[in-house]
PDB file of C-alpha atoms in Angstrom:
ATOM      1  CA  MET E   1     -10.221 -24.050  41.375  1.00 73.00           C
ATOM      2  CA  LYS E   2      -8.188 -22.129  43.880  1.00 79.00           C
ATOM      3  CA  ARG E   3      -7.576 -18.407  43.948  1.00 79.00           C
ATOM      4  CA  TRP E   4      -4.108 -18.640  42.362  1.00 82.00           C
ATOM      5  CA  ASP E   5      -5.492 -20.797  39.561  1.00 82.00           C
ATOM      6  CA  TRP E   6      -7.905 -18.026  38.625  1.00 83.00           C
ATOM      7  CA  ALA E   7      -5.045 -15.516  38.731  1.00 81.00           C
ATOM      8  CA  ILE E   8      -3.000 -17.619  36.309  1.00 86.00           C
ATOM      9  CA  VAL E   9      -5.981 -18.006  33.952  1.00 83.00           C
ATOM     10  CA  GLY E  10      -6.531 -14.233  34.054  1.00 83.00           C
ATOM     11  CA  VAL E  11      -2.874 -13.476  33.261  1.00 83.00           C
ATOM     12  CA  VAL E  12      -2.873 -15.913  30.329  1.00 83.00           C
ATOM     13  CA  LEU E  13      -6.093 -14.399  28.931  1.00 82.00           C
ATOM     14  CA  LEU E  14      -4.730 -10.848  29.254  1.00 84.00           C
ATOM     15  CA  ALA E  15      -1.481 -11.835  27.541  1.00 82.00           C
ATOM     16  CA  GLY E  16      -3.402 -13.434  24.667  1.00 80.00           C
ATOM     17  CA  LEU E  17      -5.596 -10.356  24.275  1.00 77.00           C
ATOM     18  CA  ALA E  18      -2.544  -8.092  24.272  1.00 76.00           C
ATOM     19  CA  LEU E  19      -0.901 -10.180  21.531  1.00 74.00           C
ATOM     20  CA  LEU E  20      -4.020  -9.832  19.385  1.00 73.00           C
ATOM     21  CA  LEU E  21      -4.452  -6.080  19.868  1.00 72.00           C
ATOM     22  CA  LEU E  22      -0.885  -4.718  19.791  1.00 64.00           C
ATOM     23  CA  PRO E  23      -0.387  -4.959  15.994  1.00 57.00           C
ATOM     24  CA  ARG E  24      -3.679  -3.127  15.439  1.00 58.00           C
ATOM     25  CA  LEU E  25      -2.872  -0.324  17.864  1.00 59.00           C
ATOM     26  CA  GLY E  26       0.087   1.057  15.944  1.00 53.00           C
ATOM     27  CA  GLY E  27       2.705  -1.551  16.717  1.00 47.00           C
ATOM     28  CA  GLY E  28       2.993  -2.428  13.008  1.00 49.00           C
ATOM     29  CA  ASN E  29       5.020  -0.850  10.241  1.00 48.00           C
ATOM     30  CA  ARG E  30       3.738   2.596   9.206  1.00 47.00           C
ATOM     31  CA  HIS E  31       4.991   2.075   5.670  1.00 48.00           C
ATOM     32  CA  ALA E  32       3.290  -1.235   4.956  1.00 84.00           C
ATOM     33  CA  LEU E  33       2.469  -0.041   1.419  1.00 91.00           C
ATOM     34  CA  TYR E  34       5.099   0.893  -1.151  1.00 93.00           C
ATOM     35  CA  VAL E  35       5.236   1.671  -4.851  1.00 95.00           C
ATOM     36  CA  ASP E  36       7.486   0.061  -7.464  1.00 96.00           C
ATOM     37  CA  ILE E  37       8.035   2.052 -10.674  1.00 96.00           C
ATOM     38  CA  TYR E  38       9.178   0.179 -13.764  1.00 96.00           C
ATOM     39  CA  ILE E  39      10.358   1.844 -16.985  1.00 94.00           C
ATOM     40  CA  GLU E  40      10.670  -0.414 -20.026  1.00 93.00           C
ATOM     41  CA  GLY E  41      10.507  -3.456 -17.742  1.00 92.00           C
ATOM     42  CA  THR E  42      13.300  -2.350 -15.397  1.00 93.00           C
ATOM     43  CA  LEU E  43      12.619  -1.479 -11.758  1.00 95.00           C
ATOM     44  CA  THR E  44      13.829   2.110 -11.376  1.00 95.00           C
ATOM     45  CA  GLN E  45      12.370   3.245  -8.029  1.00 93.00           C
ATOM     46  CA  THR E  46      10.794   1.837  -4.885  1.00 94.00           C
ATOM     47  CA  ILE E  47       9.002   4.414  -2.755  1.00 93.00           C
ATOM     48  CA  PRO E  48       7.239   3.786   0.583  1.00 93.00           C
ATOM     49  CA  CYS E  49       3.826   5.418   0.911  1.00 91.00           C
ATOM     50  CA  PRO E  50       4.175   8.445   3.200  1.00 91.00           C
ATOM     51  CA  ALA E  51       2.388   8.657   6.549  1.00 89.00           C
ATOM     52  CA  GLN E  52       0.867  11.952   5.386  1.00 91.00           C
ATOM     53  CA  GLY E  53       1.082  14.238   2.392  1.00 93.00           C
ATOM     54  CA  ILE E  54       1.771  13.460  -1.260  1.00 95.00           C
ATOM     55  CA  ILE E  55       5.027  12.580  -2.995  1.00 95.00           C
ATOM     56  CA  THR E  56       5.119  13.739  -6.644  1.00 96.00           C
ATOM     57  CA  ILE E  57       7.467  11.831  -8.948  1.00 95.00           C
ATOM     58  CA  PRO E  58       8.157  12.922 -12.540  1.00 95.00           C
ATOM     59  CA  VAL E  59       9.140   9.998 -14.778  1.00 94.00           C
ATOM     60  CA  LYS E  60      10.562  10.109 -18.324  1.00 92.00           C
ATOM     61  CA  GLY E  61       8.984   7.391 -20.430  1.00 86.00           C
ATOM     62  CA  ARG E  62       9.598   6.175 -23.959  1.00 85.00           C
ATOM     63  CA  VAL E  63       7.567   8.856 -25.796  1.00 86.00           C
ATOM     64  CA  GLY E  64       7.048  11.469 -23.090  1.00 90.00           C
ATOM     65  CA  HIS E  65       6.745  12.034 -19.387  1.00 93.00           C
ATOM     66  CA  ASN E  66       4.458  10.826 -16.628  1.00 94.00           C
ATOM     67  CA  VAL E  67       3.748  12.340 -13.225  1.00 96.00           C
ATOM     68  CA  ILE E  68       3.049   9.859 -10.424  1.00 96.00           C
ATOM     69  CA  GLU E  69       1.570  10.833  -7.047  1.00 96.00           C
ATOM     70  CA  VAL E  70       2.167   8.597  -4.041  1.00 95.00           C
ATOM     71  CA  MET E  71      -0.284   9.078  -1.159  1.00 94.00           C
ATOM     72  CA  PRO E  72      -0.639   7.429   2.266  1.00 92.00           C
ATOM     73  CA  ASP E  73      -3.356   5.092   1.012  1.00 90.00           C
ATOM     74  CA  GLY E  74      -2.326   4.513  -2.605  1.00 93.00           C
ATOM     75  CA  VAL E  75      -0.881   5.867  -5.831  1.00 96.00           C
ATOM     76  CA  MET E  76      -2.164   7.449  -9.043  1.00 96.00           C
ATOM     77  CA  MET E  77      -0.894   8.638 -12.408  1.00 96.00           C
ATOM     78  CA  ARG E  78      -1.541  12.397 -12.352  1.00 95.00           C
ATOM     79  CA  GLU E  79      -0.301  13.248 -15.887  1.00 94.00           C
ATOM     80  CA  ALA E  80       0.892  11.411 -18.970  1.00 93.00           C
ATOM     81  CA  ASP E  81       1.961  12.438 -22.478  1.00 90.00           C
ATOM     82  CA  CYS E  82       0.277   9.445 -24.080  1.00 88.00           C
ATOM     83  CA  SER E  83      -2.675   9.821 -26.423  1.00 87.00           C
ATOM     84  CA  GLY E  84      -5.171   7.469 -24.760  1.00 88.00           C
ATOM     85  CA  GLN E  85      -4.808   8.717 -21.158  1.00 92.00           C
ATOM     86  CA  ASP E  86      -6.072   5.339 -19.864  1.00 93.00           C
ATOM     87  CA  CYS E  87      -3.437   5.367 -17.122  1.00 93.00           C
ATOM     88  CA  VAL E  88      -4.636   8.767 -15.863  1.00 94.00           C
ATOM     89  CA  ARG E  89      -8.324   7.830 -16.047  1.00 94.00           C
ATOM     90  CA  MET E  90      -7.680   4.702 -13.996  1.00 93.00           C
ATOM     91  CA  GLY E  91      -7.482   6.911 -10.909  1.00 94.00           C
ATOM     92  CA  LYS E  92      -5.997   5.970  -7.573  1.00 95.00           C
ATOM     93  CA  ILE E  93      -5.159   2.362  -6.745  1.00 95.00           C
ATOM     94  CA  THR E  94      -5.274   1.413  -3.072  1.00 92.00           C
ATOM     95  CA  ARG E  95      -4.848  -2.362  -2.786  1.00 92.00           C
ATOM     96  CA  PRO E  96      -1.548  -4.264  -2.894  1.00 92.00           C
ATOM     97  CA  GLY E  97      -1.221  -6.068  -6.209  1.00 92.00           C
ATOM     98  CA  GLN E  98      -2.965  -3.410  -8.294  1.00 94.00           C
ATOM     99  CA  VAL E  99      -1.065  -1.933 -11.238  1.00 96.00           C
ATOM    100  CA  ILE E 100      -1.256   1.186 -13.421  1.00 96.00           C
ATOM    101  CA  ALA E 101       0.295   0.826 -16.872  1.00 95.00           C
ATOM    102  CA  CYS E 102       1.082   3.518 -19.440  1.00 94.00           C
ATOM    103  CA  LEU E 103       1.738   1.371 -22.492  1.00 93.00           C
ATOM    104  CA  PRO E 104       2.957   4.065 -24.943  1.00 92.00           C
ATOM    105  CA  ASN E 105       5.516   5.314 -22.400  1.00 92.00           C
ATOM    106  CA  LYS E 106       6.274   1.786 -21.123  1.00 93.00           C
ATOM    107  CA  VAL E 107       5.794   2.929 -17.512  1.00 95.00           C
ATOM    108  CA  LEU E 108       4.355   0.519 -14.954  1.00 96.00           C
ATOM    109  CA  VAL E 109       3.387   1.511 -11.407  1.00 96.00           C
ATOM    110  CA  ALA E 110       2.728  -1.345  -8.975  1.00 96.00           C
ATOM    111  CA  LEU E 111       1.341  -0.958  -5.451  1.00 95.00           C
ATOM    112  CA  LYS E 112       2.854  -3.567  -3.165  1.00 93.00           C
ATOM    113  CA  GLY E 113       2.873  -4.395   0.498  1.00 88.00           C
ATOM    114  CA  ASP E 114       1.300  -6.460   3.171  1.00 74.00           C
ATOM    115  CA  ALA E 115      -2.286  -7.322   2.224  1.00 58.00           C
ATOM    116  CA  ALA E 116      -3.202  -7.141   5.914  1.00 55.00           C
ATOM    117  CA  ALA E 117      -2.214  -3.464   5.895  1.00 52.00           C
ATOM    118  CA  ARG E 118      -5.378  -2.627   3.953  1.00 51.00           C
ATOM    119  CA  PRO E 119      -7.971  -5.289   4.778  1.00 53.00           C
ATOM    120  CA  GLU E 120     -10.627  -5.620   2.140  1.00 57.00           C
ATOM    121  CA  VAL E 121     -14.026  -7.206   2.533  1.00 59.00           C
ATOM    122  CA  ASP E 122     -14.637  -9.885  -0.081  1.00 59.00           C
ATOM    123  CA  ILE E 123     -18.154  -9.141  -1.336  1.00 64.00           C
ATOM    124  CA  ILE E 124     -18.222 -12.124  -3.698  1.00 67.00           C
ATOM    125  CA  ALA E 125     -17.686 -14.905  -1.175  1.00 57.00           C
TER     126      ALA E 125
END
């Protein structure tokens, strides 16, 4: 191979490496995760997860109120007026597709977004 052939190979390899690394170095969407809040089956709010800090959202349910906290890496039900408190004890959810449900208040909180935004190691496979 001649000198210019090696130069072309080097440029192609560098371009390929750049295409692989750019999305991981901050070129992606900062708000890849977002929260959908449903009350009695109706979507009432869609909130992107903040880059930093906590967003507190009070929600009026069927028999009382709920307080939802949206964080950069997930969402949790902080308070609920239901008797079982299962939704509060569930804690923070951090993976797209996870859901918190307060059945007495008919409030559903779903974490959605790009699954690649929070890669998860599959320990079963």
